[in-house]
Amino acid sequence: MMPLLNVERLSKDFGTHQVLKSIDLTVAAGDVTCIVGPSGSGKSTLLRCLNYLEVPTSGAVYLEGEPVGLRFKGDKLYRMSFNELSVQRQKMGMVFQGFHLFPHKTALENIIEAPMIVKRKGRAQATEEAHALLDKVGLADRADYYPRQLSGGQQQRVAIARSLAMQPTLMLFDEPTSALDPELVGEVLAVMRQLAEEGMTMVVVTHEMSFARDVADHLVFMDGGIIVEAGHPKDVLSNPQHSRTRSFLARVL
Ligand SMILES: Nc1ncnc2c1ncn2[C@@H]1O[C@H](COP(=O)(O)OP(=O)(O)OP(=O)(O)O)[C@@H](O)[C@H]1O
Ligand SMILES: [Mg+2]
C-alpha cells in the first residue's frame, strides 16, 4: 500500500550549514510518528519541509503520491504556484509551540475563519462544525472567549480545533506542549491522544517521552540532521541501538 507521506532523500542547507542530510521517512495512513532529538538536530526544519514552509535543497516529500510544492509538467518538476500550494497545504494541519491564534477573534471566530474564506463554507455550517470541534477538544463553553481570556492549554486546544476545521489528511505538531505550564500539558496531550485513537495520521515533534511511548506507532530519533534510529517506541526506548540515542535518552527519561 502507498504510504500517506513519503520523504525521499530530503536535504536542507542554510548557507553552508547542512541541517537535514538525506532524510528518508514514510508514514502510513493512521499512524502516529513521534520525532525526538536534541535541540538543533533539525526536527522543526524537517516538519516545515513536509508542508513546504521550508523549500528542500534536494530530495522531495510526497503526500498521497503527489510531490509537495512541486508538480510535473511532462516529466519535469516545477515549483507550484502559490494557489496550488495553498490547496495542497490544506491537507496538512500544523500546530506550533506558540498557538498563533488571532488575538482579536473569539475561539469560535478563529475556527470558522479559514473554512469560510478558504473553503467558502457558509457561516451557519462553519459555525455548527466549529461548535462540534470545540466540544471535541473540551471547550464547548468557551466559544465566545478571546485568546487572552483562555489558558495556554485552552488556546492550544482551540488551535488544534482550528486546524481540524480544514479537515486535514495529516496533522503536524511542533512541540505543541513546550510553551505550557506543566499542569496544562496533560489536557493537550489528551486531545492529541484522542485524535490518534480516531485514526488521524500525525507527525509529532515532542519532548513528551511518555506520550511517544504510549501513543506513537513509530519513534524517530534525530541528531545532527540525520535519522539515527527509528522503530517501534518500545524498542527504541528500551533497547536503543546507537550510543547517540542512548545518551539522549539518558538525559530526557
Ligand atoms: N531559517 C534558518 N536559517 C538559518 N539556520 C537555520 C534556520 N532555521 C533553522 N536553522 C538552523 O538549523 C538547525 C536545526 O534547527 P531546527 O529548528 O530544525 O532544530 P530543532 O531540532 O527543531 O531544535 P529545537 O529542539 O531547539 O526546536 C539549527 O542549527 C538552526 O540554527
Ligand atoms: Mg524545533
PDB file of N, CA and C in Angstrom, residues 145-222:
ATOM      1  N   TYR A 145     -14.960  33.170  24.024  1.00  0.00           N
ATOM      2  CA  TYR A 145     -13.817  33.741  24.737  1.00  0.00           C
ATOM      3  C   TYR A 145     -12.736  34.159  23.739  1.00  0.00           C
ATOM      4  N   TYR A 146     -12.055  35.236  24.064  1.00  0.00           N
ATOM      5  CA  TYR A 146     -10.894  35.659  23.280  1.00  0.00           C
ATOM      6  C   TYR A 146      -9.653  34.923  23.790  1.00  0.00           C
ATOM      7  N   PRO A 147      -8.641  34.765  22.925  1.00  0.00           N
ATOM      8  CA  PRO A 147      -7.438  34.048  23.356  1.00  0.00           C
ATOM      9  C   PRO A 147      -6.881  34.539  24.699  1.00  0.00           C
ATOM     10  N   ARG A 148      -6.885  35.858  24.928  1.00  0.00           N
ATOM     11  CA  ARG A 148      -6.304  36.361  26.184  1.00  0.00           C
ATOM     12  C   ARG A 148      -7.121  35.929  27.399  1.00  0.00           C
ATOM     13  N   GLN A 149      -8.345  35.471  27.169  1.00  0.00           N
ATOM     14  CA  GLN A 149      -9.184  35.012  28.285  1.00  0.00           C
ATOM     15  C   GLN A 149      -9.063  33.502  28.502  1.00  0.00           C
ATOM     16  N   LEU A 150      -8.184  32.867  27.718  1.00  0.00           N
ATOM     17  CA  LEU A 150      -8.026  31.412  27.797  1.00  0.00           C
ATOM     18  C   LEU A 150      -6.629  31.073  28.311  1.00  0.00           C
ATOM     19  N   SER A 151      -6.524  29.938  29.011  1.00  0.00           N
ATOM     20  CA  SER A 151      -5.208  29.467  29.439  1.00  0.00           C
ATOM     21  C   SER A 151      -4.437  28.985  28.213  1.00  0.00           C
ATOM     22  N   GLY A 152      -3.132  28.789  28.390  1.00  0.00           N
ATOM     23  CA  GLY A 152      -2.311  28.271  27.297  1.00  0.00           C
ATOM     24  C   GLY A 152      -2.827  26.939  26.766  1.00  0.00           C
ATOM     25  N   GLY A 153      -3.214  26.064  27.684  1.00  0.00           N
ATOM     26  CA  GLY A 153      -3.711  24.752  27.261  1.00  0.00           C
ATOM     27  C   GLY A 153      -5.008  24.869  26.473  1.00  0.00           C
ATOM     28  N   GLN A 154      -5.856  25.812  26.912  1.00  0.00           N
ATOM     29  CA  GLN A 154      -7.114  26.039  26.179  1.00  0.00           C
ATOM     30  C   GLN A 154      -6.823  26.652  24.810  1.00  0.00           C
ATOM     31  N   GLN A 155      -5.892  27.604  24.770  1.00  0.00           N
ATOM     32  CA  GLN A 155      -5.547  28.216  23.475  1.00  0.00           C
ATOM     33  C   GLN A 155      -5.008  27.161  22.505  1.00  0.00           C
ATOM     34  N   GLN A 156      -4.170  26.265  23.033  1.00  0.00           N
ATOM     35  CA  GLN A 156      -3.616  25.250  22.138  1.00  0.00           C
ATOM     36  C   GLN A 156      -4.715  24.310  21.656  1.00  0.00           C
ATOM     37  N   ARG A 157      -5.703  24.036  22.492  1.00  0.00           N
ATOM     38  CA  ARG A 157      -6.798  23.174  22.046  1.00  0.00           C
ATOM     39  C   ARG A 157      -7.667  23.875  21.004  1.00  0.00           C
ATOM     40  N   VAL A 158      -7.818  25.194  21.138  1.00  0.00           N
ATOM     41  CA  VAL A 158      -8.517  25.948  20.083  1.00  0.00           C
ATOM     42  C   VAL A 158      -7.705  25.872  18.787  1.00  0.00           C
ATOM     43  N   ALA A 159      -6.383  25.995  18.912  1.00  0.00           N
ATOM     44  CA  ALA A 159      -5.528  25.929  17.713  1.00  0.00           C
ATOM     45  C   ALA A 159      -5.665  24.565  17.024  1.00  0.00           C
ATOM     46  N   ILE A 160      -5.767  23.517  17.815  1.00  0.00           N
ATOM     47  CA  ILE A 160      -5.956  22.179  17.236  1.00  0.00           C
ATOM     48  C   ILE A 160      -7.325  22.110  16.542  1.00  0.00           C
ATOM     49  N   ALA A 161      -8.351  22.616  17.205  1.00  0.00           N
ATOM     50  CA  ALA A 161      -9.695  22.623  16.605  1.00  0.00           C
ATOM     51  C   ALA A 161      -9.690  23.424  15.304  1.00  0.00           C
ATOM     52  N   ARG A 162      -8.965  24.537  15.308  1.00  0.00           N
ATOM     53  CA  ARG A 162      -8.895  25.368  14.092  1.00  0.00           C
ATOM     54  C   ARG A 162      -8.256  24.590  12.940  1.00  0.00           C
ATOM     55  N   SER A 163      -7.201  23.847  13.239  1.00  0.00           N
ATOM     56  CA  SER A 163      -6.579  23.019  12.195  1.00  0.00           C
ATOM     57  C   SER A 163      -7.539  21.951  11.695  1.00  0.00           C
ATOM     58  N   LEU A 164      -8.230  21.308  12.634  1.00  0.00           N
ATOM     59  CA  LEU A 164      -9.134  20.217  12.256  1.00  0.00           C
ATOM     60  C   LEU A 164     -10.288  20.718  11.402  1.00  0.00           C
ATOM     61  N   ALA A 165     -10.650  21.985  11.566  1.00  0.00           N
ATOM     62  CA  ALA A 165     -11.780  22.543  10.815  1.00  0.00           C
ATOM     63  C   ALA A 165     -11.535  22.500   9.309  1.00  0.00           C
ATOM     64  N   MET A 166     -10.265  22.413   8.918  1.00  0.00           N
ATOM     65  CA  MET A 166      -9.946  22.332   7.493  1.00  0.00           C
ATOM     66  C   MET A 166      -9.922  20.886   7.001  1.00  0.00           C
ATOM     67  N   GLN A 167     -10.314  19.973   7.859  1.00  0.00           N
ATOM     68  CA  GLN A 167     -10.382  18.544   7.523  1.00  0.00           C
ATOM     69  C   GLN A 167      -9.099  18.034   6.874  1.00  0.00           C
ATOM     70  N   PRO A 168      -7.981  18.191   7.595  1.00  0.00           N
ATOM     71  CA  PRO A 168      -6.701  17.776   7.023  1.00  0.00           C
ATOM     72  C   PRO A 168      -6.582  16.250   6.925  1.00  0.00           C
ATOM     73  N   THR A 169      -5.722  15.821   6.021  1.00  0.00           N
ATOM     74  CA  THR A 169      -5.404  14.400   5.877  1.00  0.00           C
ATOM     75  C   THR A 169      -4.348  14.000   6.899  1.00  0.00           C
ATOM     76  N   LEU A 170      -3.577  15.000   7.306  1.00  0.00           N
ATOM     77  CA  LEU A 170      -2.391  14.759   8.116  1.00  0.00           C
ATOM     78  C   LEU A 170      -2.240  15.932   9.069  1.00  0.00           C
ATOM     79  N   MET A 171      -1.874  15.650  10.307  1.00  0.00           N
ATOM     80  CA  MET A 171      -1.634  16.739  11.264  1.00  0.00           C
ATOM     81  C   MET A 171      -0.159  16.740  11.666  1.00  0.00           C
ATOM     82  N   LEU A 172       0.440  17.929  11.621  1.00  0.00           N
ATOM     83  CA  LEU A 172       1.830  18.100  12.025  1.00  0.00           C
ATOM     84  C   LEU A 172       1.854  18.921  13.318  1.00  0.00           C
ATOM     85  N   PHE A 173       2.582  18.453  14.303  1.00  0.00           N
ATOM     86  CA  PHE A 173       2.678  19.160  15.583  1.00  0.00           C
ATOM     87  C   PHE A 173       4.145  19.427  15.887  1.00  0.00           C
ATOM     88  N   ASP A 174       4.495  20.679  16.143  1.00  0.00           N
ATOM     89  CA  ASP A 174       5.877  21.001  16.525  1.00  0.00           C
ATOM     90  C   ASP A 174       5.911  21.441  17.987  1.00  0.00           C
ATOM     91  N   GLU A 175       6.286  20.519  18.849  1.00  0.00           N
ATOM     92  CA  GLU A 175       6.359  20.767  20.289  1.00  0.00           C
ATOM     93  C   GLU A 175       5.119  21.495  20.814  1.00  0.00           C
ATOM     94  N   PRO A 176       3.956  20.889  20.617  1.00  0.00           N
ATOM     95  CA  PRO A 176       2.706  21.585  20.945  1.00  0.00           C
ATOM     96  C   PRO A 176       2.526  21.884  22.424  1.00  0.00           C
ATOM     97  N   THR A 177       3.295  21.214  23.282  1.00  0.00           N
ATOM     98  CA  THR A 177       3.094  21.448  24.721  1.00  0.00           C
ATOM     99  C   THR A 177       4.292  22.134  25.375  1.00  0.00           C
ATOM    100  N   SER A 178       5.290  22.509  24.576  1.00  0.00           N
ATOM    101  CA  SER A 178       6.532  23.023  25.186  1.00  0.00           C
ATOM    102  C   SER A 178       6.384  24.389  25.824  1.00  0.00           C
ATOM    103  N   ALA A 179       5.376  25.164  25.378  1.00  0.00           N
ATOM    104  CA  ALA A 179       5.209  26.508  25.944  1.00  0.00           C
ATOM    105  C   ALA A 179       4.259  26.508  27.134  1.00  0.00           C
ATOM    106  N   LEU A 180       3.772  25.332  27.502  1.00  0.00           N
ATOM    107  CA  LEU A 180       2.710  25.278  28.517  1.00  0.00           C
ATOM    108  C   LEU A 180       3.258  25.033  29.919  1.00  0.00           C
ATOM    109  N   ASP A 181       2.560  25.598  30.905  1.00  0.00           N
ATOM    110  CA  ASP A 181       2.848  25.235  32.284  1.00  0.00           C
ATOM    111  C   ASP A 181       2.598  23.740  32.437  1.00  0.00           C
ATOM    112  N   PRO A 182       3.408  23.084  33.264  1.00  0.00           N
ATOM    113  CA  PRO A 182       3.316  21.614  33.362  1.00  0.00           C
ATOM    114  C   PRO A 182       1.900  21.100  33.617  1.00  0.00           C
ATOM    115  N   GLU A 183       1.122  21.825  34.415  1.00  0.00           N
ATOM    116  CA  GLU A 183      -0.199  21.290  34.747  1.00  0.00           C
ATOM    117  C   GLU A 183      -1.175  21.389  33.577  1.00  0.00           C
ATOM    118  N   LEU A 184      -0.784  22.077  32.492  1.00  0.00           N
ATOM    119  CA  LEU A 184      -1.678  22.211  31.337  1.00  0.00           C
ATOM    120  C   LEU A 184      -1.300  21.278  30.186  1.00  0.00           C
ATOM    121  N   VAL A 185      -0.167  20.597  30.341  1.00  0.00           N
ATOM    122  CA  VAL A 185       0.315  19.730  29.262  1.00  0.00           C
ATOM    123  C   VAL A 185      -0.650  18.577  29.018  1.00  0.00           C
ATOM    124  N   GLY A 186      -1.133  17.983  30.112  1.00  0.00           N
ATOM    125  CA  GLY A 186      -1.950  16.779  30.016  1.00  0.00           C
ATOM    126  C   GLY A 186      -3.215  16.952  29.194  1.00  0.00           C
ATOM    127  N   GLU A 187      -3.869  18.117  29.332  1.00  0.00           N
ATOM    128  CA  GLU A 187      -5.137  18.305  28.622  1.00  0.00           C
ATOM    129  C   GLU A 187      -4.928  18.392  27.112  1.00  0.00           C
ATOM    130  N   VAL A 188      -3.774  18.911  26.694  1.00  0.00           N
ATOM    131  CA  VAL A 188      -3.480  18.984  25.260  1.00  0.00           C
ATOM    132  C   VAL A 188      -3.088  17.596  24.740  1.00  0.00           C
ATOM    133  N   LEU A 189      -2.270  16.895  25.514  1.00  0.00           N
ATOM    134  CA  LEU A 189      -1.884  15.540  25.106  1.00  0.00           C
ATOM    135  C   LEU A 189      -3.107  14.626  25.037  1.00  0.00           C
ATOM    136  N   ALA A 190      -4.079  14.843  25.927  1.00  0.00           N
ATOM    137  CA  ALA A 190      -5.284  14.006  25.918  1.00  0.00           C
ATOM    138  C   ALA A 190      -6.060  14.203  24.616  1.00  0.00           C
ATOM    139  N   VAL A 191      -6.131  15.458  24.147  1.00  0.00           N
ATOM    140  CA  VAL A 191      -6.812  15.724  22.876  1.00  0.00           C
ATOM    141  C   VAL A 191      -6.056  15.059  21.725  1.00  0.00           C
ATOM    142  N   MET A 192      -4.725  15.142  21.767  1.00  0.00           N
ATOM    143  CA  MET A 192      -3.929  14.522  20.703  1.00  0.00           C
ATOM    144  C   MET A 192      -4.058  13.002  20.722  1.00  0.00           C
ATOM    145  N   ARG A 193      -4.110  12.458  21.913  1.00  0.00           N
ATOM    146  CA  ARG A 193      -4.268  11.009  22.035  1.00  0.00           C
ATOM    147  C   ARG A 193      -5.613  10.559  21.464  1.00  0.00           C
ATOM    148  N   GLN A 194      -6.642  11.347  21.739  1.00  0.00           N
ATOM    149  CA  GLN A 194      -7.976  11.030  21.221  1.00  0.00           C
ATOM    150  C   GLN A 194      -7.976  11.091  19.690  1.00  0.00           C
ATOM    151  N   LEU A 195      -7.320  12.111  19.142  1.00  0.00           N
ATOM    152  CA  LEU A 195      -7.207  12.213  17.680  1.00  0.00           C
ATOM    153  C   LEU A 195      -6.531  10.979  17.104  1.00  0.00           C
ATOM    154  N   ALA A 196      -5.465  10.547  17.762  1.00  0.00           N
ATOM    155  CA  ALA A 196      -4.728   9.371  17.303  1.00  0.00           C
ATOM    156  C   ALA A 196      -5.637   8.145  17.321  1.00  0.00           C
ATOM    157  N   GLU A 197      -6.410   8.030  18.393  1.00  0.00           N
ATOM    158  CA  GLU A 197      -7.300   6.869  18.514  1.00  0.00           C
ATOM    159  C   GLU A 197      -8.382   6.882  17.448  1.00  0.00           C
ATOM    160  N   GLU A 198      -8.747   8.073  17.009  1.00  0.00           N
ATOM    161  CA  GLU A 198      -9.755   8.181  15.940  1.00  0.00           C
ATOM    162  C   GLU A 198      -9.157   7.923  14.560  1.00  0.00           C
ATOM    163  N   GLY A 199      -7.836   7.720  14.518  1.00  0.00           N
ATOM    164  CA  GLY A 199      -7.219   7.334  13.250  1.00  0.00           C
ATOM    165  C   GLY A 199      -6.559   8.455  12.474  1.00  0.00           C
ATOM    166  N   MET A 200      -6.425   9.634  13.094  1.00  0.00           N
ATOM    167  CA  MET A 200      -5.743  10.732  12.407  1.00  0.00           C
ATOM    168  C   MET A 200      -4.266  10.379  12.210  1.00  0.00           C
ATOM    169  N   THR A 201      -3.748  10.656  11.039  1.00  0.00           N
ATOM    170  CA  THR A 201      -2.319  10.493  10.798  1.00  0.00           C
ATOM    171  C   THR A 201      -1.603  11.713  11.374  1.00  0.00           C
ATOM    172  N   MET A 202      -0.594  11.474  12.191  1.00  0.00           N
ATOM    173  CA  MET A 202       0.051  12.580  12.900  1.00  0.00           C
ATOM    174  C   MET A 202       1.565  12.428  12.892  1.00  0.00           C
ATOM    175  N   VAL A 203       2.246  13.550  12.682  1.00  0.00           N
ATOM    176  CA  VAL A 203       3.696  13.605  12.870  1.00  0.00           C
ATOM    177  C   VAL A 203       3.932  14.628  13.978  1.00  0.00           C
ATOM    178  N   VAL A 204       4.538  14.174  15.059  1.00  0.00           N
ATOM    179  CA  VAL A 204       4.611  14.985  16.277  1.00  0.00           C
ATOM    180  C   VAL A 204       6.055  15.129  16.737  1.00  0.00           C
ATOM    181  N   VAL A 205       6.566  16.352  16.696  1.00  0.00           N
ATOM    182  CA  VAL A 205       7.850  16.619  17.345  1.00  0.00           C
ATOM    183  C   VAL A 205       7.546  16.910  18.804  1.00  0.00           C
ATOM    184  N   THR A 206       8.167  16.161  19.693  1.00  0.00           N
ATOM    185  CA  THR A 206       7.807  16.323  21.106  1.00  0.00           C
ATOM    186  C   THR A 206       8.956  15.939  22.024  1.00  0.00           C
ATOM    187  N   HIS A 207       8.908  16.487  23.227  1.00  0.00           N
ATOM    188  CA  HIS A 207       9.814  16.047  24.286  1.00  0.00           C
ATOM    189  C   HIS A 207       9.071  15.180  25.292  1.00  0.00           C
ATOM    190  N   GLU A 208       7.783  14.948  25.034  1.00  0.00           N
ATOM    191  CA  GLU A 208       6.973  14.172  25.974  1.00  0.00           C
ATOM    192  C   GLU A 208       7.172  12.683  25.689  1.00  0.00           C
ATOM    193  N   MET A 209       8.147  12.101  26.364  1.00  0.00           N
ATOM    194  CA  MET A 209       8.519  10.730  26.045  1.00  0.00           C
ATOM    195  C   MET A 209       7.425   9.734  26.421  1.00  0.00           C
ATOM    196  N   SER A 210       6.637  10.043  27.442  1.00  0.00           N
ATOM    197  CA  SER A 210       5.590   9.077  27.797  1.00  0.00           C
ATOM    198  C   SER A 210       4.486   9.085  26.732  1.00  0.00           C
ATOM    199  N   PHE A 211       4.213  10.267  26.155  1.00  0.00           N
ATOM    200  CA  PHE A 211       3.261  10.325  25.037  1.00  0.00           C
ATOM    201  C   PHE A 211       3.809   9.501  23.865  1.00  0.00           C
ATOM    202  N   ALA A 212       5.091   9.719  23.563  1.00  0.00           N
ATOM    203  CA  ALA A 212       5.706   8.977  22.449  1.00  0.00           C
ATOM    204  C   ALA A 212       5.614   7.469  22.693  1.00  0.00           C
ATOM    205  N   ARG A 213       5.893   7.070  23.919  1.00  0.00           N
ATOM    206  CA  ARG A 213       5.887   5.634  24.214  1.00  0.00           C
ATOM    207  C   ARG A 213       4.481   5.050  24.110  1.00  0.00           C
ATOM    208  N   ASP A 214       3.502   5.799  24.613  1.00  0.00           N
ATOM    209  CA  ASP A 214       2.146   5.244  24.696  1.00  0.00           C
ATOM    210  C   ASP A 214       1.352   5.388  23.408  1.00  0.00           C
ATOM    211  N   VAL A 215       1.602   6.437  22.650  1.00  0.00           N
ATOM    212  CA  VAL A 215       0.717   6.760  21.520  1.00  0.00           C
ATOM    213  C   VAL A 215       1.357   6.483  20.164  1.00  0.00           C
ATOM    214  N   ALA A 216       2.677   6.670  20.061  1.00  0.00           N
ATOM    215  CA  ALA A 216       3.305   6.573  18.735  1.00  0.00           C
ATOM    216  C   ALA A 216       3.336   5.139  18.221  1.00  0.00           C
ATOM    217  N   ASP A 217       3.158   5.013  16.917  1.00  0.00           N
ATOM    218  CA  ASP A 217       3.396   3.741  16.239  1.00  0.00           C
ATOM    219  C   ASP A 217       4.857   3.638  15.842  1.00  0.00           C
ATOM    220  N   HIS A 218       5.478   4.835  15.719  1.00  0.00           N
ATOM    221  CA  HIS A 218       6.810   4.906  15.155  1.00  0.00           C
ATOM    222  C   HIS A 218       7.547   6.029  15.869  1.00  0.00           C
ATOM    223  N   LEU A 219       8.720   5.737  16.377  1.00  0.00           N
ATOM    224  CA  LEU A 219       9.520   6.777  17.041  1.00  0.00           C
ATOM    225  C   LEU A 219      10.794   6.999  16.237  1.00  0.00           C
ATOM    226  N   VAL A 220      11.049   8.260  15.945  1.00  0.00           N
ATOM    227  CA  VAL A 220      12.218   8.629  15.138  1.00  0.00           C
ATOM    228  C   VAL A 220      13.149   9.451  16.023  1.00  0.00           C
ATOM    229  N   PHE A 221      14.390   9.034  16.121  1.00  0.00           N
ATOM    230  CA  PHE A 221      15.376   9.826  16.856  1.00  0.00           C
ATOM    231  C   PHE A 221      16.312  10.505  15.860  1.00  0.00           C
ATOM    232  N   MET A 222      16.329  11.834  15.916  1.00  0.00           N
ATOM    233  CA  MET A 222      17.191  12.622  15.024  1.00  0.00           C
ATOM    234  C   MET A 222      18.336  13.237  15.800  1.00  0.00           C
TER     235      MET A 222
END
